[in-house]
CSV table of C-alpha atoms and ligand atoms in Angstrom, one decimal:
chain,number,residue,atom,x,y,z
A,1,MET,CA,-0.1,-0.1,0.1
A,2,PRO,CA,1.5,3.3,-1.0
A,3,ALA,CA,2.1,5.8,1.8
A,4,LEU,CA,1.6,9.5,1.3
A,5,LEU,CA,4.6,11.6,2.0
A,6,SER,CA,4.1,14.1,4.9
A,7,THR,CA,4.7,17.7,3.7
A,8,GLY,CA,5.6,18.9,6.9
A,9,GLN,CA,3.6,21.9,6.5
A,10,PRO,CA,1.6,23.4,9.2
A,11,THR,CA,-2.0,21.7,9.7
A,12,THR,CA,-5.0,23.8,8.5
A,13,THR,CA,-8.6,22.9,8.8
A,14,PRO,CA,-9.0,19.3,7.7
A,15,THR,CA,-10.5,18.7,4.3
A,16,PRO,CA,-11.6,15.4,2.7
A,17,THR,CA,-8.1,15.2,1.1
A,18,ASP,CA,-6.4,15.6,4.6
A,19,ASP,CA,-8.6,12.9,5.8
A,20,GLY,CA,-7.9,10.6,3.0
A,21,ARG,CA,-4.0,11.3,3.4
A,22,ARG,CA,-4.4,10.5,7.2
A,23,ALA,CA,-6.4,7.4,6.6
A,24,ALA,CA,-3.8,6.1,4.1
A,25,ASN,CA,-0.9,6.9,6.4
A,26,ALA,CA,-2.4,5.1,9.3
A,27,ALA,CA,-3.0,2.2,7.1
A,28,ALA,CA,0.6,2.3,5.9
A,29,VAL,CA,2.1,2.5,9.3
A,30,LEU,CA,-0.1,-0.3,10.8
A,31,ARG,CA,0.9,-2.5,7.9
A,32,ALA,CA,4.6,-1.7,8.5
A,33,VAL,CA,3.9,-2.7,12.3
A,34,LEU,CA,2.2,-6.0,11.2
A,35,ASP,CA,5.1,-6.9,8.9
A,36,ARG,CA,8.0,-6.0,11.0
A,37,GLY,CA,6.6,-5.6,14.6
A,38,PRO,CA,8.1,-5.4,17.2
A,39,VAL,CA,9.8,-2.7,15.1
A,40,ALA,CA,11.4,0.7,15.8
A,41,ARG,CA,9.7,3.7,14.9
A,42,SER,CA,12.6,4.9,12.7
A,43,THR,CA,12.1,1.6,10.7
A,44,VAL,CA,8.5,2.4,10.2
A,45,GLY,CA,9.4,5.8,8.8
A,46,ARG,CA,11.9,4.2,6.5
A,47,LEU,CA,9.3,1.6,5.4
A,48,THR,CA,6.4,4.3,4.9
A,49,GLY,CA,8.4,7.2,3.7
A,50,LEU,CA,6.7,9.2,6.5
A,51,SER,CA,8.5,11.7,8.6
A,52,ALA,CA,9.3,11.0,12.3
A,53,GLY,CA,6.5,13.3,13.4
A,54,ALA,CA,4.0,11.9,11.2
A,55,VAL,CA,4.9,8.4,12.2
A,56,SER,CA,4.7,9.5,16.0
A,57,ARG,CA,1.1,11.0,15.1
A,58,GLN,CA,-0.1,7.9,13.4
A,59,LEU,CA,1.1,5.5,16.0
A,60,ALA,CA,-0.5,7.5,18.9
A,61,GLU,CA,-3.7,7.4,17.1
A,62,LEU,CA,-3.5,3.7,16.4
A,63,ALA,CA,-2.5,3.1,20.1
A,64,ASP,CA,-5.7,5.2,21.1
A,65,LEU,CA,-7.7,2.7,18.9
A,66,GLY,CA,-6.0,-0.3,20.8
A,67,LEU,CA,-4.3,-1.4,17.5
A,68,VAL,CA,-0.6,-1.0,18.5
A,69,ARG,CA,1.3,-0.8,21.6
A,70,ASP,CA,4.8,-0.2,22.7
A,71,ARG,CA,6.9,-3.4,23.4
A,72,PRO,CA,9.8,-2.5,25.5
A,73,LEU,CA,12.8,-4.9,25.0
A,74,ARG,CA,13.9,-6.3,28.3
A,75,ALA,CA,17.0,-4.3,29.2
A,76,THR,CA,20.1,-6.2,29.8
A,77,ARG,CA,22.4,-3.2,30.1
A,78,SER,CA,21.8,0.4,31.0
A,79,VAL,CA,21.1,2.5,27.9
A,80,VAL,CA,22.4,6.1,28.0
A,81,GLY,CA,19.7,8.6,26.5
A,82,ARG,CA,16.1,7.9,25.4
A,83,PRO,CA,15.5,4.1,25.0
A,84,HIS,CA,14.2,3.1,21.7
A,85,VAL,CA,11.1,1.5,22.4
A,86,PRO,CA,9.8,-0.9,19.5
A,87,VAL,CA,6.1,-0.9,18.6
A,88,ASP,CA,3.9,-3.8,17.8
A,89,VAL,CA,0.4,-4.9,17.0
A,90,ASP,CA,-1.8,-5.0,20.1
A,91,THR,CA,-3.4,-8.4,20.2
A,92,ARG,CA,-4.8,-8.0,23.7
A,93,ARG,CA,-7.8,-5.7,23.3
A,94,HIS,CA,-9.4,-6.8,19.9
A,95,VAL,CA,-10.2,-10.1,18.1
A,96,VAL,CA,-12.0,-10.8,14.7
A,97,ALA,CA,-14.5,-13.4,14.3
A,98,GLY,CA,-15.5,-15.3,11.2
A,99,VAL,CA,-17.9,-18.0,9.9
A,100,HIS,CA,-17.0,-20.0,6.7
A,101,VAL,CA,-20.0,-21.8,5.2
A,102,ALA,CA,-19.2,-24.8,3.5
A,103,VAL,CA,-21.5,-27.5,1.6
A,104,LEU,CA,-21.7,-29.7,4.6
A,105,HIS,CA,-20.5,-27.6,7.6
A,106,ALA,CA,-19.6,-24.3,9.0
A,107,THR,CA,-16.4,-23.3,10.7
A,108,LEU,CA,-16.4,-20.6,13.4
A,109,VAL,CA,-13.2,-18.7,14.2
A,110,LEU,CA,-11.6,-16.2,16.6
A,111,MET,CA,-8.4,-14.7,15.3
A,112,ASP,CA,-6.1,-12.0,16.9
A,113,LEU,CA,-4.8,-9.0,14.9
A,114,ARG,CA,-1.9,-10.9,13.9
A,115,GLY,CA,-4.3,-13.4,12.0
A,116,ARG,CA,-3.5,-16.1,14.5
A,117,VAL,CA,-6.3,-18.4,14.9
A,118,LEU,CA,-7.2,-18.5,18.7
A,119,VAL,CA,-10.2,-20.7,18.6
A,120,GLU,CA,-11.8,-22.8,15.8
A,121,GLU,CA,-14.9,-24.9,15.9
A,122,ARG,CA,-16.6,-27.0,13.1
A,123,VAL,CA,-20.4,-27.2,13.2
A,124,PRO,CA,-22.3,-29.7,10.8
A,125,HIS,CA,-25.2,-28.2,9.1
A,126,LEU,CA,-28.4,-29.8,10.3
A,127,PRO,CA,-30.4,-31.3,7.6
A,128,ASP,CA,-33.3,-30.0,5.6
A,129,ARG,CA,-32.7,-26.2,6.6
A,130,THR,CA,-33.9,-23.5,4.7
A,131,PRO,CA,-31.3,-20.6,3.8
A,132,ALA,CA,-32.9,-18.4,6.4
A,133,GLU,CA,-33.0,-21.0,9.0
A,134,LEU,CA,-29.3,-22.0,8.4
A,135,VAL,CA,-28.1,-18.4,8.8
A,136,ALA,CA,-30.3,-17.9,12.0
A,137,GLU,CA,-28.8,-21.0,13.5
A,138,LEU,CA,-25.2,-19.6,12.6
A,139,GLY,CA,-26.1,-16.3,14.2
A,140,THR,CA,-27.0,-18.2,17.4
A,141,ARG,CA,-23.9,-20.3,17.3
A,142,MET,CA,-21.7,-17.2,16.7
A,143,GLY,CA,-23.2,-15.4,19.5
A,144,ALA,CA,-22.5,-18.3,21.9
A,145,PHE,CA,-19.1,-18.8,20.5
A,146,LEU,CA,-18.2,-15.2,21.1
A,147,ALA,CA,-19.6,-15.2,24.7
A,148,GLU,CA,-17.6,-18.1,25.4
A,149,HIS,CA,-14.3,-17.3,23.8
A,150,ALA,CA,-13.8,-13.4,23.3
A,151,GLU,CA,-12.8,-13.2,27.1
A,152,GLY,CA,-13.2,-9.5,27.2
A,153,ARG,CA,-11.7,-8.6,23.9
A,154,ARG,CA,-13.7,-6.6,21.6
A,155,PRO,CA,-14.8,-8.3,18.5
A,156,LEU,CA,-14.1,-5.9,15.7
A,157,GLY,CA,-16.7,-7.6,13.5
A,158,VAL,CA,-17.8,-11.0,11.9
A,159,GLY,CA,-16.4,-12.2,8.5
A,160,VAL,CA,-18.4,-14.5,6.5
A,161,ALA,CA,-16.7,-16.4,3.7
A,162,THR,CA,-18.3,-18.9,1.4
A,163,GLY,CA,-18.1,-20.3,-2.2
A,164,GLY,CA,-19.8,-19.3,-5.3
A,165,TRP,CA,-21.0,-15.8,-6.2
A,166,VAL,CA,-20.9,-13.3,-3.4
A,167,ASP,CA,-21.7,-9.7,-3.4
A,168,PRO,CA,-19.8,-8.1,-0.6
A,169,ALA,CA,-21.2,-4.6,-1.2
A,170,ARG,CA,-24.9,-5.9,-0.2
A,171,GLY,CA,-23.6,-8.7,2.1
A,172,VAL,CA,-25.5,-11.2,-0.1
A,173,VAL,CA,-24.7,-14.7,-1.4
A,174,VAL,CA,-26.0,-14.2,-4.9
A,175,ARG,CA,-25.7,-18.0,-5.9
A,176,HIS,CA,-24.2,-20.9,-4.2
A,177,HIS,CA,-25.5,-23.7,-6.3
A,178,ARG,CA,-24.2,-26.5,-4.0
A,179,LEU,CA,-25.9,-25.1,-1.0
A,180,GLY,CA,-28.9,-24.2,-3.0
A,181,TRP,CA,-28.7,-20.6,-2.1
A,182,ARG,CA,-29.8,-17.7,-4.3
A,183,ASP,CA,-29.9,-14.1,-3.2
A,184,VAL,CA,-29.3,-14.9,0.7
A,185,PRO,CA,-28.8,-11.7,2.7
A,186,VAL,CA,-26.5,-13.2,5.1
A,187,GLY,CA,-24.8,-10.0,6.1
A,188,PRO,CA,-28.0,-8.0,7.1
A,189,ALA,CA,-29.4,-11.2,8.8
A,190,LEU,CA,-26.4,-11.9,11.0
A,191,GLU,CA,-25.8,-8.1,11.8
A,192,ALA,CA,-29.6,-7.9,13.3
A,193,ALA,CA,-28.8,-11.1,15.2
A,194,LEU,CA,-25.4,-10.3,16.5
A,195,GLY,CA,-25.4,-6.4,16.8
A,196,LEU,CA,-21.9,-6.5,15.3
A,197,PRO,CA,-20.6,-5.4,11.8
A,198,VAL,CA,-20.8,-8.2,9.4
A,199,ARG,CA,-18.8,-8.5,6.2
A,200,VAL,CA,-19.4,-11.2,3.5
A,201,GLU,CA,-16.9,-12.2,0.9
A,202,SER,CA,-16.2,-15.0,-1.5
A,203,HIS,CA,-13.8,-17.4,0.1
A,204,ALA,CA,-11.4,-17.3,-2.7
A,205,ARG,CA,-11.1,-13.5,-2.6
A,206,ALA,CA,-10.9,-13.5,1.2
A,207,LEU,CA,-8.0,-16.1,1.0
A,208,ALA,CA,-6.2,-13.9,-1.7
A,209,ARG,CA,-6.1,-11.1,0.6
A,210,ALA,CA,-5.3,-13.1,3.6
A,211,GLU,CA,-2.1,-14.3,1.5
A,212,GLN,CA,-1.3,-10.7,0.8
A,213,LEU,CA,-1.8,-9.7,4.6
A,214,ILE,CA,-0.5,-12.5,6.5
A,215,GLY,CA,0.7,-15.3,4.0
A,216,ALA,CA,4.0,-17.0,3.8
A,217,GLU,CA,4.9,-15.2,0.5
A,218,ARG,CA,3.1,-11.9,0.9
A,219,GLY,CA,5.9,-10.1,-0.7
A,220,ARG,CA,5.4,-11.6,-4.0
A,221,ALA,CA,1.6,-12.0,-3.3
A,222,ARG,CA,1.4,-8.2,-3.4
A,223,THR,CA,2.3,-7.6,-6.9
A,224,SER,CA,-0.2,-10.1,-8.7
A,225,LEU,CA,-1.7,-13.2,-7.4
A,226,VAL,CA,-4.3,-15.9,-8.5
A,227,HIS,CA,-6.0,-18.1,-5.6
A,228,LEU,CA,-7.5,-21.1,-6.6
A,229,PHE,CA,-9.8,-22.7,-4.2
A,230,VAL,CA,-10.5,-26.4,-4.7
A,231,GLY,CA,-13.0,-28.1,-2.3
A,232,ASN,CA,-16.6,-29.1,-3.0
A,233,VAL,CA,-16.9,-26.0,-5.0
A,234,VAL,CA,-14.1,-24.2,-7.1
A,235,ASP,CA,-13.4,-20.5,-7.2
A,236,ALA,CA,-10.6,-18.4,-8.3
A,237,ALA,CA,-9.6,-14.8,-7.2
A,238,ILE,CA,-7.4,-12.4,-9.0
A,239,ALA,CA,-5.5,-9.9,-7.3
A,240,THR,CA,-3.2,-7.3,-8.9
A,241,CYS,CA,-1.7,-4.0,-7.8
A,242,GLY,CA,-3.2,-4.4,-4.2
A,243,THR,CA,-6.7,-4.9,-5.1
A,244,VAL,CA,-8.7,-8.0,-5.7
A,245,HIS,CA,-10.8,-7.9,-8.9
A,246,GLN,CA,-14.7,-8.2,-8.5
A,247,GLY,CA,-16.3,-7.0,-11.7
A,248,PRO,CA,-19.8,-5.9,-12.1
A,249,GLY,CA,-21.9,-7.4,-9.2
A,250,ALA,CA,-18.7,-9.0,-7.7
A,251,ALA,CA,-19.3,-12.0,-10.2
A,252,ALA,CA,-15.7,-12.4,-11.0
A,253,GLY,CA,-13.9,-15.9,-10.2
A,254,ASP,CA,-16.5,-18.5,-11.3
A,255,VAL,CA,-14.1,-21.2,-12.9
A,256,SER,CA,-16.4,-24.1,-12.3
A,257,HIS,CA,-16.8,-24.9,-15.7
A,258,LEU,CA,-13.3,-24.4,-17.2
A,259,PRO,CA,-12.5,-27.4,-19.5
A,260,VAL,CA,-10.0,-29.7,-17.9
A,261,GLY,CA,-10.8,-32.8,-20.1
A,262,GLY,CA,-11.9,-36.3,-18.9
A,263,CYS,CA,-15.4,-37.7,-19.0
A,264,THR,CA,-16.9,-36.7,-15.8
A,265,PRO,CA,-20.5,-35.3,-16.5
A,266,CYS,CA,-21.3,-31.9,-15.3
A,267,PRO,CA,-24.9,-30.6,-14.4
A,268,CYS,CA,-24.4,-28.0,-17.2
A,269,GLY,CA,-24.7,-30.9,-19.7
A,270,ARG,CA,-20.9,-31.0,-20.8
A,271,THR,CA,-18.3,-33.3,-19.5
A,272,GLY,CA,-14.8,-32.6,-18.2
A,273,CYS,CA,-15.8,-29.3,-16.4
A,274,PHE,CA,-13.3,-28.2,-13.6
A,275,GLU,CA,-15.6,-28.3,-10.6
A,276,ALA,CA,-17.4,-31.6,-11.5
A,277,THR,CA,-14.0,-33.3,-12.1
A,278,VAL,CA,-12.3,-32.3,-9.0
A,279,ALA,CA,-15.0,-31.6,-6.4
A,280,GLU,CA,-14.6,-33.4,-3.1
A,281,ARG,CA,-17.9,-35.5,-3.7
A,282,THR,CA,-16.5,-36.6,-7.0
A,283,LEU,CA,-13.5,-38.1,-5.3
A,284,ALA,CA,-15.7,-39.7,-2.6
A,285,ARG,CA,-18.0,-41.2,-5.3
A,286,ARG,CA,-15.1,-42.7,-7.3
A,287,ALA,CA,-13.7,-44.4,-4.0
A,288,VAL,CA,-17.1,-46.1,-3.7
A,289,GLU,CA,-17.1,-47.0,-7.5
A,290,GLU,CA,-13.7,-48.4,-7.1
A,291,GLY,CA,-14.9,-50.6,-4.0
A,292,ARG,CA,-12.6,-48.8,-1.7
A,293,LEU,CA,-15.3,-47.1,0.5
A,294,ARG,CA,-18.8,-48.2,1.4
A,295,THR,CA,-20.1,-44.7,1.8
A,296,PRO,CA,-19.0,-41.7,-0.2
A,297,ARG,CA,-17.3,-39.6,2.6
A,298,PHE,CA,-14.4,-37.1,1.5
A,299,SER,CA,-12.9,-37.2,5.0
A,300,ASP,CA,-12.3,-40.8,4.5
A,301,VAL,CA,-10.6,-40.5,1.2
A,302,LEU,CA,-8.6,-37.8,2.9
A,303,ALA,CA,-7.6,-40.0,5.8
A,304,ALA,CA,-6.7,-42.8,3.5
A,305,LEU,CA,-4.3,-40.2,1.8
A,306,GLY,CA,-2.9,-39.3,5.1
A,307,ALA,CA,-2.3,-43.1,5.8
A,308,GLY,CA,-0.6,-43.3,2.3
A,309,GLU,CA,-2.9,-45.8,1.0
A,310,ARG,CA,-2.2,-46.1,-2.8
A,311,TRP,CA,-5.6,-45.9,-4.2
A,312,ALA,CA,-6.2,-42.6,-2.4
A,313,VAL,CA,-2.8,-41.2,-3.4
A,314,ALA,CA,-3.7,-42.0,-7.1
A,315,LEU,CA,-7.0,-40.4,-6.8
A,316,PHE,CA,-5.4,-37.1,-5.5
A,317,ARG,CA,-2.7,-37.3,-8.0
A,318,GLU,CA,-5.3,-37.4,-10.8
A,319,ARG,CA,-7.1,-34.6,-9.1
A,320,ALA,CA,-3.7,-32.6,-8.9
A,321,ARG,CA,-3.3,-33.1,-12.6
A,322,ALA,CA,-6.7,-31.6,-13.5
A,323,ILE,CA,-6.2,-28.9,-11.2
A,324,GLY,CA,-3.1,-28.1,-12.9
A,325,ARG,CA,-4.8,-28.1,-16.3
A,326,ALA,CA,-7.1,-25.3,-14.8
A,327,ALA,CA,-4.1,-23.4,-13.4
A,328,ALA,CA,-2.4,-23.4,-16.7
A,329,LEU,CA,-5.4,-21.8,-18.3
A,330,LEU,CA,-5.5,-19.1,-15.5
A,331,VAL,CA,-1.7,-18.6,-15.6
A,332,ASP,CA,-1.8,-18.0,-19.4
A,333,VAL,CA,-4.6,-15.6,-19.0
A,334,ILE,CA,-3.4,-13.6,-16.1
A,335,ASN,CA,0.4,-14.2,-15.9
A,336,PRO,CA,0.6,-13.8,-12.0
A,337,GLU,CA,3.7,-13.6,-10.0
A,338,ILE,CA,2.2,-16.4,-8.1
A,339,LEU,CA,-0.7,-18.8,-8.1
A,340,VAL,CA,-1.9,-20.1,-4.9
A,341,VAL,CA,-3.6,-23.4,-4.6
A,342,CYS,CA,-5.8,-24.2,-1.6
A,343,GLU,CA,-6.7,-27.7,-1.7
A,344,ALA,CA,-6.9,-30.4,0.8
A,345,GLY,CA,-4.6,-32.9,-0.7
A,346,THR,CA,-1.6,-30.8,-1.5
A,347,ALA,CA,-2.2,-29.3,2.1
A,348,ARG,CA,-1.4,-32.7,3.5
A,349,ARG,CA,1.0,-34.0,1.1
A,350,PRO,CA,3.2,-31.3,-0.5
A,351,GLU,CA,4.5,-33.8,-3.1
A,352,LEU,CA,1.0,-33.7,-4.9
A,353,LEU,CA,2.1,-30.2,-6.0
A,354,ASP,CA,4.7,-31.7,-8.1
A,355,ASP,CA,1.9,-33.4,-10.3
A,356,LEU,CA,0.0,-30.1,-10.4
A,357,ARG,CA,3.3,-28.3,-11.4
A,358,GLU,CA,4.3,-30.7,-13.9
A,359,GLU,CA,0.7,-30.3,-15.6
A,360,VAL,CA,1.2,-26.5,-15.6
A,361,ALA,CA,4.6,-27.0,-17.4
A,362,LEU,CA,3.1,-29.1,-20.0
A,363,ARG,CA,0.1,-26.9,-20.8
A,364,SER,CA,1.2,-23.3,-20.1
A,365,HIS,CA,2.6,-21.2,-22.9
A,366,VAL,CA,3.8,-18.5,-20.5
A,367,CYS,CA,5.0,-20.0,-17.2
A,368,ALA,CA,8.7,-20.7,-17.3
A,369,ASP,CA,9.2,-22.0,-13.8
A,370,PRO,CA,5.9,-23.6,-12.4
A,371,GLY,CA,8.0,-24.4,-9.2
A,372,ARG,CA,8.4,-20.9,-8.4
A,373,THR,CA,4.9,-19.7,-9.7
A,374,VAL,CA,2.6,-22.3,-8.4
A,375,VAL,CA,2.5,-22.6,-4.4
A,376,SER,CA,0.4,-24.1,-1.7
A,377,GLY,CA,-1.8,-21.9,0.2
A,378,SER,CA,-0.2,-20.7,3.6
A,379,PHE,CA,-2.9,-21.8,5.8
A,380,GLY,CA,-3.1,-25.6,5.5
A,381,ALA,CA,-6.1,-27.0,7.2
A,382,ARG,CA,-7.1,-23.7,8.8
A,383,ALA,CA,-7.8,-22.2,5.4
A,384,LEU,CA,-11.6,-22.0,5.9
A,385,GLY,CA,-11.5,-20.4,9.3
A,386,VAL,CA,-8.7,-18.0,8.0
A,387,ALA,CA,-10.8,-16.9,5.1
A,388,ALA,CA,-13.5,-16.0,7.3
A,389,GLY,CA,-11.8,-14.1,10.0
A,390,SER,CA,-9.5,-12.3,7.3
A,391,VAL,CA,-12.5,-10.7,5.8
A,392,VAL,CA,-12.7,-8.4,8.8
A,393,LEU,CA,-8.8,-8.3,9.3
A,394,HIS,CA,-8.4,-7.0,5.8
A,395,GLU,CA,-10.9,-4.2,6.5
A,396,THR,CA,-9.1,-3.4,9.7
A,397,TYR,CA,-5.7,-3.1,8.0
A,398,THR,CA,-7.1,-1.2,5.1
A,399,ARG,CA,-9.1,1.5,7.0
A,400,PRO,CA,-8.0,1.4,10.6
A,401,LEU,CA,-9.1,4.8,11.6
A,402,ASP,CA,-12.7,3.7,10.8
A,403,LEU,CA,-12.6,1.9,14.1
A,404,GLY,CA,-12.7,5.2,15.9
A,405,THR,CA,-16.0,6.3,14.0
A,406,ARG,CA,-17.8,2.7,14.4
A,407,GLY,CA,-20.4,2.3,17.3
A,408,SER,CA,-19.4,1.1,20.6
A,409,GLY,CA,-21.5,-2.0,20.0
A,410,MET,CA,-18.8,-3.3,18.0
B,1,ZN,ZN1,-20.1,-27.6,-16.7
């Protein structure tokens, strides 16, 4: 995020431009503290291009909001003059909450302001629930979850992440065909139930931002990134120049019908569509067809992969190849610095990424080094919870001063 340089001029009556600059400077300073904290004020100045005075003002304001704090180093010897007290993210006063809605279950999460998962809970969906009933149950669950785990820390808000077409501006899940949802106002419903700000986002876009904010390769992720989510649904997110592309109605990222070959039938009437080929339910069904399992449960296929059973490894290798074919198409169209794959198999057995990369090498016309371009997601088995929590985390780091203007009910 570019910092705006302080002019060093005497302050005059604030204008919208001053407010915008102040907000951008606060975000840049907070981001520097997240990246490098505990960090000296002088380093924050160097990283943001701001004057010492501007850094001090922003840090004071962020400290008042409970977002940063001094972290005195343990003195081992006396220091002449004023000690340099480093500053760090304050993880004691606030938390962010999240709920990820998957096809079969929801994941509730509480994270600190460094993006560390404090508590996570998986809740299976009860059968035969209408969308409104399911959202109401999630609201009740989240209320109890916060009451039990927030421990006096103020929740800054609740992030909701899910697959399919999500419109964050309205807080609406426009279409999630596997859940059978159409135009479900999750955000407004949960806000009314919880009395907290609720932000709704596609899990692929949420994870793209999480990679940029707290991911393992966030330096490279900030230039351009494609995030590919593969679960029971598949979704992509495209991030360039610090923003994640949404397009009209925030419909960007539907990759479910990319052609990846093969003969798996798709509900759209064709065969070889991406989602139908690689979905978790497809793998589970194939395990049953091959006589490996009695009931089509993906968690059992995943457990067999963990145990190194050859049939399961073969299924996941085949899946990795199909994901590689979709990844090659995306890499050629977008040419990102990195393409991040969030998928259960590669998260558990990183060697599966070799199959995926080989397919990219075979198919892509622009990717010279798939080993460097195609990487696993940073959050492993915690990706769903991180996706949800990071919706609010991203907003906090993008517009930290808004905390001062939000209601006390937050
Ligand atoms: Zn299709």
